[in-house]
Amino acid sequence: MAAAFLILGLAVGAGAVWLWARAALGAQEAALGAKDEAVERERAAAAEKISLLERAQAQWEERFKSVAGEALSKSQTSLLQMTEAKLAPIKETLQRFETQSQALEQQRMKAVSVVGEQLRAVAEGQERLRSETGNLVTALRAPHVRGRWGEVQLKRVVELAGMIQHCDFHEQESGRDDTGRLLRPDMVVKLPGGKSIVVDSKVPIEAYLTALGSDDVDQRKLHLARHAGQVREHITKLGAKRYWQQFDPAPEFVVMFVDEGLFRAALDQDPALFEAGADSGVVLASPSTLIALLRTVSYGWQQETVAESARSVNKLGRELYERVGVFVGHFAKVGRSLDSAVGAYNQALGSLEQRLLVTARKFPEHGVGSEEIVEAAQIERAPLTLSAPESAPPAPTKAATRRADGDDLVALPGFDDAHAA
């Protein structure tokens, strides 16, 4: 029974709770409905505001686009104009650069063409040179051609040294040794004072020419070594001829003229050739060193010419000095004659005044003559005399002699026989 009452109580309580909850839920639904209406009204108002804002935004966007477009158009135009103004010099520079580049390219193409032609010409020239060199090597193997080539080269060196105009060298002079054998050097250079320097250019070149024509390196070295040996042997033979004895007075050496290429090739193989030459009285000379030697000789001739001119000037000075003495003697005689003439004039004037004019001036008193006789004045100024002793009459001294024409040479002070030395 209790359980039934409990269940009934629970059911009544549940019903009461349900009723209360429903009433509360209804009130909440009513409140929610009111809120929904308010929210709806606010939503509608917000939607209207949003619509107004969207329309305003669209209008502002249209206006901004219009203004921005105009500003952008103006800005772009101004920017383009400014850019064109700024870039105009660059554009002109680029145009000039392009023009110059085209011109340079054309010049380069022409230069390439010219260089190509020149290279072909060089190649052809080298080929001709190789052929002519071969012909020259063949020709130089002949003794007479080789000798003539050495003489021409030697003469060219002498021309470069300026010795031809002085005429102080002689080609192909000859002498004889103690056995009577004829010795013929290639050139004898004349030195001031009658001395001589003998120059010989007969250098063996057969081994050197063979080395030039060889393509094998080892064979070329062998021929060059043989060339150095031939040069050393020629030094010994040349020293044994003792040219300085046949062309005395001469320094005790002979100049061995060697072509530059032959000279270097021999020295590379045998650096002691200079010492060998010194021992044999032979001076090795390439064209450059021979030019220096000949120019030194030329300088000596110049100094000799200066000395000869000085001697001539001394002689002319002595002769002029003597002639001045003769003239001074004549001039002193003229002074003495003038002094005598002035004395004679004054004596004649005194006689005129005292003996003639005294009587002549009385004629006007008697009506004879209408003008007075002009008085003549005496000459009181005497001629100057030379203060130097030269003005004195020449004394019969050693320094004063009589010339062939009869004029006396006046002895001048300070001039004696020492001046004629």
Short mmCIF file of C-alpha atoms in Angstrom, two decimals:
data_model
loop_
_atom_site.label_atom_id
_atom_site.label_comp_id
_atom_site.label_asym_id
_atom_site.label_seq_id
_atom_site.Cartn_x
_atom_site.Cartn_y
_atom_site.Cartn_z
CA MET A 1 0.00 0.00 0.00
CA ALA A 2 2.87 2.24 0.82
CA ALA A 3 4.42 1.55 -2.52
CA ALA A 4 1.24 2.54 -4.23
CA PHE A 5 1.14 5.78 -2.32
CA LEU A 6 4.77 6.35 -3.20
CA ILE A 7 4.16 5.77 -6.88
CA LEU A 8 1.09 7.98 -6.81
CA GLY A 9 3.06 10.69 -5.08
CA LEU A 10 5.80 10.46 -7.63
CA ALA A 11 3.28 10.65 -10.46
CA VAL A 12 1.59 13.69 -8.92
CA GLY A 13 4.98 15.33 -8.37
CA ALA A 14 6.04 14.57 -11.88
CA GLY A 15 2.86 16.03 -13.25
CA ALA A 16 3.31 19.15 -11.17
CA VAL A 17 6.87 19.52 -12.36
CA TRP A 18 5.76 19.02 -15.96
CA LEU A 19 3.08 21.65 -15.64
CA TRP A 20 5.55 24.03 -14.11
CA ALA A 21 8.12 23.35 -16.72
CA ARG A 22 5.60 23.77 -19.51
CA ALA A 23 4.45 27.08 -18.12
CA ALA A 24 8.05 28.22 -17.88
CA LEU A 25 8.78 26.91 -21.37
CA GLY A 26 5.79 28.79 -22.73
CA ALA A 27 6.97 31.95 -21.09
CA GLN A 28 10.42 31.38 -22.53
CA GLU A 29 8.97 30.69 -25.97
CA ALA A 30 6.96 33.90 -25.73
CA ALA A 31 10.08 35.77 -24.72
CA LEU A 32 12.05 34.09 -27.46
CA GLY A 33 9.37 35.02 -29.95
CA ALA A 34 9.59 38.63 -28.90
CA LYS A 35 13.34 38.47 -29.13
CA ASP A 36 13.10 36.86 -32.55
CA GLU A 37 10.85 39.66 -33.72
CA ALA A 38 13.30 42.22 -32.38
CA VAL A 39 16.20 40.36 -33.95
CA GLU A 40 14.30 40.17 -37.22
CA ARG A 41 13.64 43.86 -37.09
CA GLU A 42 17.31 44.52 -36.33
CA ARG A 43 18.32 42.13 -39.09
CA ALA A 44 16.07 43.92 -41.53
CA ALA A 45 17.47 47.26 -40.41
CA ALA A 46 21.00 45.90 -40.66
CA ALA A 47 20.25 44.47 -44.08
CA GLU A 48 18.95 47.85 -45.18
CA LYS A 49 22.08 49.52 -43.77
CA ILE A 50 24.24 46.97 -45.51
CA SER A 51 22.39 47.63 -48.75
CA LEU A 52 22.90 51.37 -48.29
CA LEU A 53 26.58 50.83 -47.49
CA GLU A 54 27.01 48.57 -50.51
CA ARG A 55 25.39 51.14 -52.78
CA ALA A 56 27.55 53.88 -51.22
CA GLN A 57 30.61 51.69 -51.59
CA ALA A 58 29.74 51.04 -55.21
CA GLN A 59 29.34 54.76 -55.79
CA TRP A 60 32.63 55.54 -54.04
CA GLU A 61 34.33 52.78 -55.96
CA GLU A 62 33.03 54.24 -59.21
CA ARG A 63 34.16 57.71 -58.20
CA PHE A 64 37.57 56.40 -57.00
CA LYS A 65 38.03 54.44 -60.19
CA SER A 66 37.21 57.52 -62.22
CA VAL A 67 39.50 59.78 -60.19
CA ALA A 68 42.22 57.12 -59.96
CA GLY A 69 41.98 56.48 -63.68
CA GLU A 70 42.33 60.16 -64.47
CA ALA A 71 45.20 60.56 -61.99
CA LEU A 72 46.86 57.42 -63.26
CA SER A 73 46.44 58.55 -66.83
CA LYS A 74 47.93 61.95 -66.02
CA SER A 75 50.67 60.36 -63.95
CA GLN A 76 51.48 57.88 -66.69
CA THR A 77 51.54 60.63 -69.29
CA SER A 78 53.79 62.80 -67.12
CA LEU A 79 55.96 59.81 -66.28
CA LEU A 80 56.25 58.85 -69.93
CA GLN A 81 57.14 62.39 -70.90
CA MET A 82 59.71 62.66 -68.11
CA THR A 83 61.07 59.22 -68.95
CA GLU A 84 61.35 60.12 -72.63
CA ALA A 85 63.11 63.38 -71.69
CA LYS A 86 65.52 61.50 -69.40
CA LEU A 87 66.09 58.68 -71.84
CA ALA A 88 66.48 60.89 -74.93
CA PRO A 89 70.28 61.41 -74.39
CA ILE A 90 70.65 57.72 -73.66
CA LYS A 91 68.69 56.93 -76.80
CA GLU A 92 70.93 59.23 -78.85
CA THR A 93 74.01 57.72 -77.23
CA LEU A 94 72.76 54.22 -77.98
CA GLN A 95 72.03 55.22 -81.55
CA ARG A 96 75.55 56.66 -81.91
CA PHE A 97 76.95 53.56 -80.25
CA GLU A 98 75.02 51.38 -82.65
CA THR A 99 76.26 53.44 -85.59
CA GLN A 100 79.82 53.27 -84.31
CA SER A 101 79.45 49.57 -83.61
CA GLN A 102 78.32 49.00 -87.16
CA ALA A 103 81.21 51.09 -88.46
CA LEU A 104 83.65 49.22 -86.20
CA GLU A 105 82.22 45.94 -87.36
CA GLN A 106 82.71 46.97 -90.96
CA GLN A 107 86.25 48.10 -90.16
CA ARG A 108 86.88 44.86 -88.31
CA MET A 109 85.68 42.86 -91.29
CA LYS A 110 87.92 44.91 -93.57
CA ALA A 111 90.82 44.53 -91.13
CA VAL A 112 90.25 40.79 -90.95
CA SER A 113 90.27 40.69 -94.72
CA VAL A 114 93.44 42.80 -94.87
CA VAL A 115 95.10 40.70 -92.16
CA GLY A 116 94.18 37.57 -94.04
CA GLU A 117 95.72 38.98 -97.20
CA GLN A 118 98.81 40.08 -95.26
CA LEU A 119 99.14 36.65 -93.67
CA ARG A 120 98.96 35.08 -97.08
CA ALA A 121 101.54 37.59 -98.30
CA VAL A 122 103.74 36.80 -95.28
CA ALA A 123 103.40 33.10 -95.95
CA GLU A 124 104.34 33.66 -99.57
CA GLY A 125 107.20 35.93 -98.49
CA GLN A 126 108.47 33.31 -96.07
CA GLU A 127 108.35 30.75 -98.79
CA ARG A 128 110.27 33.04 -101.13
CA LEU A 129 112.67 33.88 -98.30
CA ARG A 130 113.25 30.20 -97.65
CA SER A 131 113.94 29.67 -101.33
CA GLU A 132 116.21 32.71 -101.56
CA THR A 133 117.98 31.69 -98.35
CA GLY A 134 118.67 28.33 -99.89
CA ASN A 135 120.03 30.05 -102.98
CA LEU A 136 122.14 32.35 -100.79
CA VAL A 137 123.54 29.43 -98.83
CA THR A 138 124.40 27.70 -102.08
CA ALA A 139 126.04 30.84 -103.43
CA LEU A 140 128.00 31.52 -100.24
CA ARG A 141 129.65 28.14 -100.50
CA ALA A 142 131.62 29.54 -103.45
CA PRO A 143 134.84 31.18 -102.12
CA HIS A 144 134.73 34.24 -104.39
CA VAL A 145 131.07 34.94 -103.55
CA ARG A 146 131.79 34.50 -99.85
CA GLY A 147 134.73 36.89 -100.08
CA ARG A 148 132.72 39.49 -101.96
CA TRP A 149 129.89 39.18 -99.42
CA GLY A 150 132.34 39.84 -96.58
CA GLU A 151 133.75 42.90 -98.36
CA VAL A 152 130.29 44.35 -98.98
CA GLN A 153 129.30 43.79 -95.38
CA LEU A 154 132.54 45.35 -94.18
CA LYS A 155 132.07 48.38 -96.43
CA ARG A 156 128.53 48.81 -95.14
CA VAL A 157 129.79 48.85 -91.56
CA VAL A 158 132.37 51.48 -92.49
CA GLU A 159 129.63 53.59 -94.09
CA LEU A 160 127.51 53.34 -90.94
CA ALA A 161 130.50 54.41 -88.85
CA GLY A 162 130.95 57.52 -91.02
CA MET A 163 134.51 56.70 -92.02
CA ILE A 164 134.12 57.00 -95.80
CA GLN A 165 133.83 60.78 -95.78
CA HIS A 166 137.10 61.03 -93.91
CA CYS A 167 138.86 58.81 -96.48
CA ASP A 168 140.78 57.16 -93.68
CA PHE A 169 140.46 53.55 -94.81
CA HIS A 170 141.79 51.63 -97.82
CA GLU A 171 140.46 48.36 -99.15
CA GLN A 172 142.60 45.51 -100.35
CA GLU A 173 146.00 46.93 -99.46
CA SER A 174 148.77 44.37 -99.54
CA GLY A 175 152.08 43.63 -97.88
CA ARG A 176 154.59 40.79 -97.69
CA ASP A 177 155.78 38.68 -94.80
CA ASP A 178 159.36 37.65 -94.04
CA THR A 179 159.22 34.89 -96.65
CA GLY A 180 158.00 37.26 -99.37
CA ARG A 181 154.48 35.82 -99.36
CA LEU A 182 151.81 38.34 -100.39
CA LEU A 183 149.48 39.34 -97.55
CA ARG A 184 146.22 41.03 -98.51
CA PRO A 185 143.94 42.09 -95.66
CA ASP A 186 140.39 43.14 -96.42
CA MET A 187 140.84 46.64 -95.05
CA VAL A 188 143.45 48.88 -93.47
CA VAL A 189 142.09 51.65 -91.30
CA LYS A 190 144.37 54.68 -91.21
CA LEU A 191 144.87 56.25 -87.79
CA PRO A 192 146.05 59.79 -87.03
CA GLY A 193 149.82 60.00 -86.94
CA GLY A 194 150.35 57.60 -89.84
CA LYS A 195 149.42 54.44 -87.89
CA SER A 196 147.15 51.67 -89.19
CA ILE A 197 144.75 48.98 -88.00
CA VAL A 198 144.40 45.87 -90.16
CA VAL A 199 140.93 44.32 -90.57
CA ASP A 200 140.35 40.83 -91.99
CA SER A 201 136.92 39.36 -92.78
CA LYS A 202 137.84 35.99 -94.30
CA VAL A 203 135.94 33.83 -91.79
CA PRO A 204 135.11 30.19 -92.64
CA ILE A 205 131.34 29.69 -92.82
CA GLU A 206 130.98 26.27 -94.47
CA ALA A 207 130.07 24.44 -91.25
CA TYR A 208 127.70 27.23 -90.23
CA LEU A 209 125.86 27.07 -93.56
CA THR A 210 125.59 23.29 -93.23
CA ALA A 211 124.10 23.75 -89.75
CA LEU A 212 121.53 26.18 -91.11
CA GLY A 213 120.45 23.70 -93.74
CA SER A 214 120.15 20.78 -91.32
CA ASP A 215 116.72 19.84 -89.88
CA ASP A 216 118.15 17.42 -87.33
CA VAL A 217 118.90 19.05 -83.97
CA ASP A 218 121.82 16.78 -83.12
CA GLN A 219 123.40 17.23 -86.53
CA ARG A 220 122.98 20.98 -86.26
CA LYS A 221 124.81 20.97 -82.92
CA LEU A 222 127.65 18.96 -84.41
CA HIS A 223 128.02 21.36 -87.34
CA LEU A 224 127.91 24.39 -85.02
CA ALA A 225 130.65 22.85 -82.86
CA ARG A 226 132.66 22.30 -86.03
CA HIS A 227 132.03 25.93 -86.97
CA ALA A 228 133.47 27.08 -83.63
CA GLY A 229 136.53 24.91 -84.26
CA GLN A 230 136.99 26.45 -87.71
CA VAL A 231 136.79 29.95 -86.23
CA ARG A 232 139.40 29.07 -83.59
CA GLU A 233 141.68 27.63 -86.28
CA HIS A 234 141.25 30.79 -88.38
CA ILE A 235 142.18 32.91 -85.34
CA THR A 236 145.43 31.00 -85.00
CA LYS A 237 146.28 31.35 -88.70
CA LEU A 238 145.38 35.03 -88.75
CA GLY A 239 147.55 35.76 -85.72
CA ALA A 240 150.47 33.93 -87.32
CA LYS A 241 150.41 36.35 -90.29
CA ARG A 242 151.43 39.24 -87.98
CA TYR A 243 149.95 41.94 -90.17
CA TRP A 244 151.17 44.65 -87.78
CA GLN A 245 154.75 43.97 -88.87
CA GLN A 246 153.97 44.52 -92.56
CA PHE A 247 151.89 47.66 -91.92
CA ASP A 248 154.17 49.28 -89.35
CA PRO A 249 153.55 51.48 -87.44
CA ALA A 250 150.48 49.61 -86.20
CA PRO A 251 149.24 48.23 -82.87
CA GLU A 252 150.16 44.59 -82.34
CA PHE A 253 146.79 43.12 -83.17
CA VAL A 254 144.57 42.49 -86.17
CA VAL A 255 140.80 42.89 -86.17
CA MET A 256 138.92 39.77 -87.25
CA PHE A 257 135.54 40.91 -88.57
CA VAL A 258 132.81 38.28 -88.08
CA ASP A 259 129.14 38.48 -89.02
CA GLU A 260 126.81 38.78 -86.03
CA GLY A 261 125.18 35.38 -86.58
CA LEU A 262 128.49 33.62 -87.13
CA PHE A 263 129.94 35.44 -84.13
CA ARG A 264 127.16 34.41 -81.73
CA ALA A 265 127.04 30.84 -82.98
CA ALA A 266 130.79 30.40 -82.47
CA LEU A 267 130.76 31.99 -78.99
CA ASP A 268 127.83 29.83 -77.89
CA GLN A 269 129.85 26.74 -78.71
CA ASP A 270 133.25 28.04 -77.55
CA PRO A 271 133.09 30.97 -75.06
CA ALA A 272 136.91 30.98 -74.80
CA LEU A 273 137.36 32.37 -78.32
CA PHE A 274 138.06 35.85 -76.95
CA GLU A 275 140.94 34.52 -74.87
CA ALA A 276 142.27 32.59 -77.86
CA GLY A 277 142.15 35.77 -79.94
CA ALA A 278 143.96 37.77 -77.25
CA ASP A 279 146.71 35.17 -77.10
CA SER A 280 147.15 35.31 -80.89
CA GLY A 281 146.92 39.09 -81.23
CA VAL A 282 143.48 38.89 -82.85
CA VAL A 283 140.53 41.04 -81.76
CA LEU A 284 137.14 39.51 -82.59
CA ALA A 285 134.70 42.16 -83.80
CA SER A 286 131.07 41.82 -84.79
CA PRO A 287 129.44 44.61 -86.85
CA SER A 288 128.28 46.40 -83.69
CA THR A 289 131.71 46.35 -82.02
CA LEU A 290 133.50 47.26 -85.26
CA ILE A 291 131.20 50.27 -85.67
CA ALA A 292 132.16 51.37 -82.16
CA LEU A 293 135.86 50.91 -82.99
CA LEU A 294 135.61 52.82 -86.25
CA ARG A 295 133.67 55.65 -84.63
CA THR A 296 136.42 55.91 -82.05
CA VAL A 297 138.93 56.20 -84.89
CA SER A 298 136.67 58.77 -86.55
CA TYR A 299 136.68 60.77 -83.33
CA GLY A 300 140.48 60.61 -83.33
CA TRP A 301 140.50 61.98 -86.88
CA GLN A 302 138.17 64.76 -85.79
CA GLN A 303 140.56 65.67 -83.00
CA GLU A 304 143.45 65.53 -85.48
CA THR A 305 141.51 67.88 -87.76
CA VAL A 306 140.92 70.23 -84.83
CA ALA A 307 144.62 70.12 -83.95
CA GLU A 308 145.57 70.77 -87.58
CA SER A 309 143.16 73.69 -87.65
CA ALA A 310 144.73 74.99 -84.46
CA ARG A 311 148.18 74.78 -86.06
CA SER A 312 146.87 76.61 -89.12
CA VAL A 313 145.28 79.26 -86.91
CA ASN A 314 148.59 79.61 -85.05
CA LYS A 315 150.43 80.06 -88.33
CA LEU A 316 147.87 82.55 -89.61
CA GLY A 317 148.00 84.39 -86.27
CA ARG A 318 151.78 84.70 -86.52
CA GLU A 319 151.51 85.97 -90.07
CA LEU A 320 148.75 88.39 -89.07
CA TYR A 321 150.83 89.52 -86.11
CA GLU A 322 153.76 90.25 -88.39
CA ARG A 323 151.53 92.12 -90.83
CA VAL A 324 150.09 94.17 -87.98
CA GLY A 325 153.67 95.10 -87.08
CA VAL A 326 154.31 96.24 -90.66
CA PHE A 327 151.11 98.26 -90.67
CA VAL A 328 151.95 99.87 -87.32
CA GLY A 329 155.36 100.87 -88.72
CA HIS A 330 153.69 102.51 -91.71
CA PHE A 331 151.14 104.16 -89.46
CA ALA A 332 153.89 105.56 -87.22
CA LYS A 333 155.62 106.97 -90.30
CA VAL A 334 152.34 108.65 -91.31
CA GLY A 335 152.09 110.19 -87.81
CA ARG A 336 155.65 111.49 -88.00
CA SER A 337 155.01 112.86 -91.48
CA LEU A 338 151.85 114.59 -90.26
CA ASP A 339 153.80 116.12 -87.37
CA SER A 340 156.47 117.39 -89.81
CA ALA A 341 153.77 118.74 -92.13
CA VAL A 342 152.07 120.60 -89.25
CA GLY A 343 155.42 122.11 -88.22
CA ALA A 344 156.17 123.19 -91.79
CA TYR A 345 152.63 124.64 -92.08
CA ASN A 346 153.03 126.68 -88.89
CA GLN A 347 156.46 127.97 -90.04
CA ALA A 348 155.02 128.96 -93.42
CA LEU A 349 152.07 130.63 -91.67
CA GLY A 350 154.42 132.62 -89.42
CA SER A 351 156.41 133.76 -92.42
CA LEU A 352 153.17 134.68 -94.19
CA GLU A 353 151.95 136.75 -91.26
CA GLN A 354 155.25 138.48 -90.58
CA ARG A 355 156.49 139.13 -94.09
CA LEU A 356 153.60 139.14 -96.56
CA LEU A 357 150.31 139.96 -94.86
CA VAL A 358 151.75 142.93 -92.92
CA THR A 359 152.45 144.68 -96.20
CA ALA A 360 149.38 143.33 -98.03
CA ARG A 361 146.95 144.68 -95.39
CA LYS A 362 148.17 148.26 -96.18
CA PHE A 363 146.70 148.16 -99.73
CA PRO A 364 143.10 148.98 -98.64
CA GLU A 365 144.40 152.22 -97.12
CA HIS A 366 145.42 153.29 -100.62
CA GLY A 367 142.15 152.19 -102.23
CA VAL A 368 143.42 148.88 -103.48
CA GLY A 369 141.24 145.95 -102.50
CA SER A 370 137.81 146.13 -100.85
CA GLU A 371 137.81 143.07 -98.57
CA GLU A 372 140.03 142.29 -95.67
CA ILE A 373 142.37 139.35 -95.96
CA VAL A 374 141.18 136.50 -93.82
CA GLU A 375 143.55 135.61 -91.07
CA ALA A 376 144.95 132.10 -91.16
CA ALA A 377 145.22 130.32 -87.82
CA GLN A 378 148.01 128.08 -86.77
CA ILE A 379 147.40 124.38 -86.24
CA GLU A 380 147.95 123.74 -82.56
CA ARG A 381 146.56 120.17 -82.46
CA ALA A 382 149.37 117.70 -82.92
CA PRO A 383 148.75 114.13 -84.19
CA LEU A 384 148.48 111.52 -81.48
CA THR A 385 151.36 109.14 -81.09
CA LEU A 386 151.09 105.43 -80.42
CA SER A 387 151.78 104.74 -76.77
CA ALA A 388 152.89 101.17 -77.46
CA PRO A 389 156.53 100.47 -78.28
CA GLU A 390 155.39 99.31 -81.71
CA SER A 391 155.27 102.92 -82.84
CA ALA A 392 159.01 103.29 -82.45
CA PRO A 393 161.12 102.86 -85.53
CA PRO A 394 162.03 99.23 -86.05
CA ALA A 395 165.37 98.36 -84.63
CA PRO A 396 167.68 95.96 -86.39
CA THR A 397 166.92 93.12 -84.00
CA LYS A 398 166.37 89.45 -84.49
CA ALA A 399 162.58 89.86 -84.36
CA ALA A 400 162.56 92.83 -86.74
CA THR A 401 163.50 91.86 -90.28
CA ARG A 402 162.91 93.26 -93.71
CA ARG A 403 160.28 91.65 -95.91
CA ALA A 404 160.92 90.76 -99.50
CA ASP A 405 158.88 93.79 -100.62
CA GLY A 406 161.11 96.16 -98.63
CA ASP A 407 158.72 96.79 -95.71
CA ASP A 408 160.16 96.74 -92.22
CA LEU A 409 158.72 94.31 -89.71
CA VAL A 410 158.25 96.15 -86.44
CA ALA A 411 159.28 94.17 -83.37
CA LEU A 412 156.10 93.58 -81.32
CA PRO A 413 156.37 92.96 -77.57
CA GLY A 414 155.76 89.50 -76.22
CA PHE A 415 156.13 87.83 -79.60
CA ASP A 416 159.24 85.77 -79.97
CA ASP A 417 160.30 82.51 -81.46
CA ALA A 418 158.31 80.61 -78.84
CA HIS A 419 155.05 81.69 -80.51
CA ALA A 420 156.01 79.96 -83.67
CA ALA A 421 156.43 76.61 -81.97
#
